[in-house]
Tab-separated table of C-alpha atoms and ligand atoms in Angstrom:
chain	number	residue	atom	x	y	z
C	1	MET	CA	-174.827	150.872	8.956
C	2	ARG	CA	-171.560	150.553	9.401
C	3	VAL	CA	-170.316	151.170	13.290
C	4	LEU	CA	-166.870	151.449	14.841
C	5	LEU	CA	-166.517	149.988	18.069
C	6	VAL	CA	-164.369	150.306	20.898
C	7	GLY	CA	-163.401	148.040	22.874
C	8	GLY	CA	-166.105	145.586	21.325
C	9	ALA	CA	-164.698	142.076	21.241
C	10	SER	CA	-165.490	141.752	25.136
C	11	GLY	CA	-168.609	142.829	27.565
C	12	ILE	CA	-171.116	144.484	26.868
C	13	GLY	CA	-169.497	145.967	23.575
C	14	ARG	CA	-169.360	142.095	22.083
C	15	ALA	CA	-173.258	142.571	22.413
C	16	VAL	CA	-173.638	145.923	20.695
C	17	ALA	CA	-171.496	144.152	17.797
C	18	THR	CA	-173.322	141.202	17.631
C	19	GLU	CA	-176.680	143.233	17.205
C	20	ILE	CA	-175.676	145.451	14.221
C	21	VAL	CA	-174.769	142.068	12.470
C	22	ASP	CA	-177.909	140.710	13.085
C	23	ARG	CA	-179.606	143.799	11.586
C	24	GLY	CA	-177.181	143.556	8.870
C	25	GLY	CA	-175.070	145.734	9.304
C	26	GLU	CA	-171.110	145.483	9.776
C	27	VAL	CA	-169.502	146.390	12.464
C	28	ILE	CA	-164.993	146.827	12.623
C	29	LEU	CA	-163.937	146.054	16.300
C	30	ALA	CA	-161.122	147.824	18.097
C	31	GLY	CA	-158.870	147.091	20.880
C	32	ARG	CA	-155.210	146.211	21.582
C	33	ARG	CA	-154.941	142.951	21.814
C	34	ALA	CA	-155.344	141.028	18.570
C	35	GLU	CA	-155.647	137.849	19.463
C	36	VAL	CA	-158.905	138.470	21.570
C	37	LEU	CA	-159.759	140.670	18.123
C	38	ASN	CA	-159.355	137.927	15.547
C	39	ASP	CA	-161.775	135.334	18.109
C	40	ALA	CA	-164.434	138.361	18.305
C	41	VAL	CA	-164.441	138.462	14.235
C	42	ALA	CA	-164.346	134.775	13.723
C	43	THR	CA	-167.706	134.467	15.860
C	44	LEU	CA	-169.565	137.658	14.285
C	45	GLY	CA	-169.207	136.447	10.543
C	46	PRO	CA	-168.152	138.211	6.973
C	47	ARG	CA	-170.019	141.586	8.516
C	48	ALA	CA	-167.059	141.848	11.324
C	49	SER	CA	-163.323	143.174	10.549
C	50	SER	CA	-161.104	144.539	13.256
C	51	VAL	CA	-157.844	147.006	13.980
C	52	ILE	CA	-155.957	147.906	16.244
C	53	VAL	CA	-156.656	150.926	18.579
C	54	ASP	CA	-154.546	151.908	21.723
C	55	LEU	CA	-156.853	155.126	22.881
C	56	THR	CA	-153.302	155.824	25.002
C	57	ASP	CA	-151.835	156.149	21.955
C	58	GLU	CA	-152.764	159.207	19.263
C	59	ALA	CA	-150.298	157.054	16.529
C	60	SER	CA	-152.843	154.090	16.966
C	61	ILE	CA	-156.198	155.619	16.575
C	62	ALA	CA	-154.604	157.936	13.771
C	63	ALA	CA	-153.427	154.734	11.783
C	64	ALA	CA	-157.370	153.307	12.379
C	65	ALA	CA	-159.020	156.146	10.608
C	66	ALA	CA	-157.146	155.943	7.534
C	67	GLU	CA	-157.335	152.493	7.117
C	68	VAL	CA	-160.722	151.753	8.199
C	69	GLY	CA	-162.489	154.929	5.796
C	70	SER	CA	-165.573	156.239	5.995
C	71	VAL	CA	-167.892	155.091	8.841
C	72	ASP	CA	-171.978	155.602	10.217
C	73	HIS	CA	-170.701	155.735	13.710
C	74	VAL	CA	-168.040	155.658	16.366
C	75	VAL	CA	-168.482	154.096	19.949
C	76	SER	CA	-166.186	154.003	22.607
C	77	LEU	CA	-167.050	151.146	25.172
C	78	ALA	CA	-163.255	151.566	26.320
C	79	ALA	CA	-162.593	151.912	30.091
C	80	ASP	CA	-159.628	151.311	32.107
C	81	HIS	CA	-159.439	151.260	36.207
C	82	ALA	CA	-157.190	153.659	38.754
C	83	ASN	CA	-159.426	152.397	42.469
C	84	GLY	CA	-158.707	152.692	45.319
C	85	PRO	CA	-158.143	155.372	48.217
C	86	VAL	CA	-157.093	158.034	46.298
C	87	ALA	CA	-154.128	158.197	48.128
C	88	ASP	CA	-152.914	154.714	47.032
C	89	LEU	CA	-153.706	156.146	43.438
C	90	ALA	CA	-150.266	155.785	41.006
C	91	ILE	CA	-150.486	158.195	38.685
C	92	ALA	CA	-149.825	155.983	35.407
C	93	ASP	CA	-152.933	154.424	36.243
C	94	ILE	CA	-154.557	157.890	36.849
C	95	ARG	CA	-153.242	158.636	34.043
C	96	LYS	CA	-154.482	155.340	31.905
C	97	ALA	CA	-158.236	155.220	32.861
C	98	PHE	CA	-158.368	159.321	31.406
C	99	ASP	CA	-156.924	158.220	27.726
C	100	ALA	CA	-159.450	155.364	27.854
C	101	LYS	CA	-162.515	157.373	28.951
C	102	VAL	CA	-161.712	160.826	28.117
C	103	ILE	CA	-158.403	161.220	25.931
C	104	GLY	CA	-159.054	158.668	24.252
C	105	PRO	CA	-162.500	159.523	22.718
C	106	ILE	CA	-161.318	163.929	22.160
C	107	LEU	CA	-158.468	161.906	19.957
C	108	LEU	CA	-161.317	159.814	18.729
C	109	ALA	CA	-163.773	162.663	17.313
C	110	LYS	CA	-160.231	164.301	16.578
C	111	HIS	CA	-159.278	161.448	13.742
C	112	PHE	CA	-162.826	160.377	13.291
C	113	ALA	CA	-165.138	163.634	13.090
C	114	SER	CA	-164.970	163.650	9.230
C	115	SER	CA	-165.038	159.905	7.979
C	116	VAL	CA	-168.156	159.866	9.721
C	117	ALA	CA	-171.042	160.084	7.139
C	118	ASP	CA	-173.927	162.333	7.046
C	119	GLY	CA	-177.084	161.687	9.453
C	120	GLY	CA	-173.863	159.136	11.607
C	121	SER	CA	-172.458	160.020	14.901
C	122	LEU	CA	-170.091	159.343	18.293
C	123	LEU	CA	-170.914	157.252	20.670
C	124	PHE	CA	-168.953	157.031	24.163
C	125	PHE	CA	-169.155	155.425	27.056
C	126	SER	CA	-169.698	156.811	30.662
C	127	GLY	CA	-170.846	155.211	34.175
C	128	VAL	CA	-172.628	155.010	37.132
C	129	ALA	CA	-169.776	156.056	39.512
C	130	ALA	CA	-170.164	159.588	37.743
C	131	TRP	CA	-173.897	160.529	39.893
C	132	LYS	CA	-173.048	157.471	42.792
C	133	PRO	CA	-169.232	158.525	43.961
C	134	ALA	CA	-168.165	155.833	46.510
C	135	PRO	CA	-164.595	155.983	48.663
C	136	GLY	CA	-162.073	154.686	46.390
C	137	LEU	CA	-163.798	155.143	43.279
C	138	SER	CA	-163.111	158.717	42.742
C	139	VAL	CA	-161.000	158.011	39.461
C	140	MET	CA	-163.761	156.708	38.182
C	141	ALA	CA	-166.679	159.538	38.609
C	142	THR	CA	-164.842	161.655	37.042
C	143	THR	CA	-163.518	159.948	33.947
C	144	ASN	CA	-167.562	159.468	33.651
C	145	GLY	CA	-168.857	162.434	33.906
C	146	ALA	CA	-166.067	164.090	32.364
C	147	VAL	CA	-167.449	161.881	29.162
C	148	ALA	CA	-171.181	163.125	29.694
C	149	PHE	CA	-169.981	166.959	29.564
C	150	LEU	CA	-167.801	165.958	26.377
C	151	ALA	CA	-170.580	164.708	24.373
C	152	GLU	CA	-172.488	168.078	25.461
C	153	ALA	CA	-169.684	169.868	24.156
C	154	LEU	CA	-169.200	168.054	20.884
C	155	ALA	CA	-172.401	167.581	20.154
C	156	VAL	CA	-171.844	171.950	19.750
C	157	GLU	CA	-168.410	172.356	18.095
C	158	LEU	CA	-168.985	168.997	15.608
C	159	ALA	CA	-172.860	169.914	15.227
C	160	PRO	CA	-174.394	168.207	13.077
C	161	LEU	CA	-172.550	165.435	13.501
C	162	ARG	CA	-174.229	163.826	16.774
C	163	VAL	CA	-172.580	163.108	19.968
C	164	ASN	CA	-174.142	161.693	22.225
C	165	ALA	CA	-173.192	159.049	26.150
C	166	VAL	CA	-174.651	156.094	27.762
C	167	SER	CA	-174.563	155.613	31.220
C	168	PRO	CA	-174.643	151.722	31.804
C	169	GLY	CA	-175.335	150.819	36.014
C	170	ILE	CA	-174.163	147.588	37.112
C	171	VAL	CA	-174.386	145.545	33.953
C	172	ASP	CA	-173.512	141.496	34.176
C	173	SER	CA	-171.640	142.454	31.331
C	174	GLY	CA	-168.800	139.754	31.799
C	175	ALA	CA	-166.388	142.392	33.372
C	176	TRP	CA	-167.936	141.263	37.301
C	177	ASP	CA	-166.331	137.580	36.201
C	178	SER	CA	-163.277	137.807	37.997
C	179	MET	CA	-164.219	138.533	41.461
C	180	GLY	CA	-165.374	134.850	41.986
C	181	ALA	CA	-167.884	134.212	44.711
C	182	GLY	CA	-168.132	138.109	45.634
C	183	LYS	CA	-170.100	138.631	42.078
C	184	ASP	CA	-173.389	137.263	43.809
C	185	SER	CA	-173.917	138.596	47.125
C	186	PHE	CA	-173.008	142.325	45.297
C	187	PHE	CA	-175.105	141.633	42.542
C	188	ALA	CA	-177.691	140.739	44.825
C	189	GLU	CA	-176.885	143.787	47.144
C	190	THR	CA	-176.902	146.057	43.767
C	191	ALA	CA	-180.869	144.345	42.702
C	192	ARG	CA	-181.389	145.029	46.451
C	193	ALA	CA	-181.118	149.222	46.180
C	194	ASN	CA	-181.758	149.708	42.723
C	195	PRO	CA	-185.394	150.798	41.660
C	196	ALA	CA	-185.595	148.735	39.265
C	197	GLY	CA	-185.228	145.733	41.111
C	198	ARG	CA	-182.087	143.845	39.538
C	199	VAL	CA	-178.850	143.999	37.884
C	200	GLY	CA	-178.553	145.653	34.050
C	201	ARG	CA	-178.021	142.847	31.307
C	202	SER	CA	-175.587	143.620	28.163
C	203	ALA	CA	-179.125	143.137	26.201
C	204	ASP	CA	-180.986	146.521	28.238
C	205	VAL	CA	-177.253	148.838	27.301
C	206	VAL	CA	-177.199	147.060	23.331
C	207	ALA	CA	-180.887	148.959	22.996
C	208	ALA	CA	-179.842	152.503	24.448
C	209	VAL	CA	-176.663	152.480	21.781
C	210	ILE	CA	-179.525	151.059	18.317
C	211	TYR	CA	-181.485	153.985	20.194
C	212	ALA	CA	-178.706	156.346	20.173
C	213	LEU	CA	-177.861	155.270	16.938
C	214	THR	CA	-180.566	156.031	15.355
C	215	ASN	CA	-183.129	158.797	16.283
C	216	THR	CA	-181.064	161.463	14.736
C	217	PHE	CA	-183.011	163.803	17.211
C	218	VAL	CA	-180.819	163.029	20.119
C	219	THR	CA	-177.609	164.381	20.105
C	220	GLY	CA	-175.702	166.308	22.859
C	221	THR	CA	-177.576	163.549	25.300
C	222	THR	CA	-176.509	160.911	28.316
C	223	LEU	CA	-178.814	157.835	28.476
C	224	HIS	CA	-178.888	156.657	31.651
C	225	VAL	CA	-179.672	153.164	31.868
C	226	ASP	CA	-178.904	152.361	35.208
C	227	GLY	CA	-181.680	150.562	36.462
C	228	GLY	CA	-182.360	153.579	38.635
C	229	GLY	CA	-179.023	153.385	40.167
C	230	ARG	CA	-177.458	156.713	40.750
C	231	ARG	CA	-180.659	157.422	42.686
C	232	ALA	CA	-180.500	154.322	44.888
Y	1	NAP	N1	-170.475	146.411	33.325
Y	1	NAP	C1	-171.501	147.491	33.918
Y	1	NAP	O1	-171.404	147.124	34.515
Y	1	NAP	C2	-170.557	148.927	33.803
Y	1	NAP	C3	-170.811	149.578	34.336
Y	1	NAP	C4	-170.786	151.358	34.679
Y	1	NAP	C5	-170.158	151.839	33.084
Y	1	NAP	N2	-169.666	150.689	32.282
Y	1	NAP	C6	-168.918	150.924	31.195
Y	1	NAP	O2	-169.480	149.999	29.977
Y	1	NAP	C7	-168.591	150.066	28.885
Y	1	NAP	C8	-168.452	149.143	28.596
Y	1	NAP	O3	-168.124	147.771	29.707
Y	1	NAP	P1	-167.644	146.801	30.248
Y	1	NAP	O4	-168.740	145.703	30.908
Y	1	NAP	O5	-168.118	145.687	28.711
Y	1	NAP	O6	-166.366	146.070	29.931
Y	1	NAP	P2	-165.053	145.137	29.813
Y	1	NAP	O7	-165.506	144.172	29.405
Y	1	NAP	O8	-164.152	145.180	30.482
Y	1	NAP	O9	-164.757	146.409	28.077
Y	1	NAP	C9	-163.816	147.258	27.980
Y	1	NAP	C10	-163.540	146.896	26.219
Y	1	NAP	O10	-162.014	148.219	26.713
Y	1	NAP	C11	-161.163	147.957	26.305
Y	1	NAP	N3	-159.844	148.440	26.169
Y	1	NAP	C12	-160.171	149.611	27.680
Y	1	NAP	N4	-158.158	150.209	27.800
Y	1	NAP	C13	-158.983	150.760	26.309
Y	1	NAP	C14	-156.945	150.929	25.810
Y	1	NAP	N5	-156.088	152.093	26.480
Y	1	NAP	N6	-157.982	150.787	24.735
Y	1	NAP	C15	-158.257	151.014	23.230
Y	1	NAP	N7	-159.100	149.565	24.161
Y	1	NAP	C16	-159.077	149.445	25.629
Y	1	NAP	C17	-161.201	146.759	26.125
Y	1	NAP	O11	-160.331	145.903	24.778
Y	1	NAP	P3	-158.646	145.386	24.996
Y	1	NAP	O12	-158.562	144.881	26.274
Y	1	NAP	O13	-158.534	144.402	24.898
Y	1	NAP	O14	-158.077	146.762	24.495
Y	1	NAP	C18	-162.200	145.770	26.653
Y	1	NAP	O15	-162.303	145.875	25.498
Y	1	NAP	C19	-167.108	150.501	29.489
Y	1	NAP	O16	-167.024	152.235	29.189
Y	1	NAP	C20	-167.615	150.507	30.956
Y	1	NAP	O17	-167.023	152.295	31.981
Y	1	NAP	C21	-170.041	149.085	32.776
């Protein structure tokens, strides 16, 4: 299995990359920062490589498609954020959030669909904010919701190429570590409200990714891996 992972050098993407390499597969990590990519490749070993991709820059996506060649799957975990009251949002931040989650994946489909081997797939990352909106998270809710509809639409347009989405809930992926002391209370409150009684682990999401990549009867689907949090 040869998999391009946009956002594969950190967080959930890094855990997905590790699982694919452990299963004997090959990963190509894509992101904006060469040093972060190089560190991850050094840790993952000889079945890992990297390519620079910035989803705000179509030329970088086209160049990566030419460089990478044939793949079995393209997975994008990229996310950028424009959080806060809508009255305070900067248009540049809103656009970056849409580039990372919505426009970037459309451009990945544009440039990589013809490189995906028979039985392969595209997999994009949505998120629980779309189904459980909160004040200050309107852009996040909208971009994540768009990912689910994008997967449905592309699954029809690009068939028989499969296209799916994964929607994590709150996951202790490392992305929340910048909260510092507030992280523990946020996680405790999330765990209390979640039907599953805990926050997610990267491994929970990795299992859904492997399922989406390998089950050839699953397409146009969003897999919710949120501990039931979208209903909490
Ligand atoms: N962790 C959670 O609780 C949670 C909850 C709901 C949904 N999700 C979703 O799950 C996915 C993975 O989350 P995570 O926690 O692992 O996040 P993360 O560690 O912050 O990973 C995000 C990745 O996106 C890449 N990225 C951002 N903008 C990009 C761009 N313009 N072009 C290329 N790469 C870009 C970053 O790489 P560089 O900065 O190096 O380029 C980074 O590797 C995200 O889509 C997130 O929205 C996570």
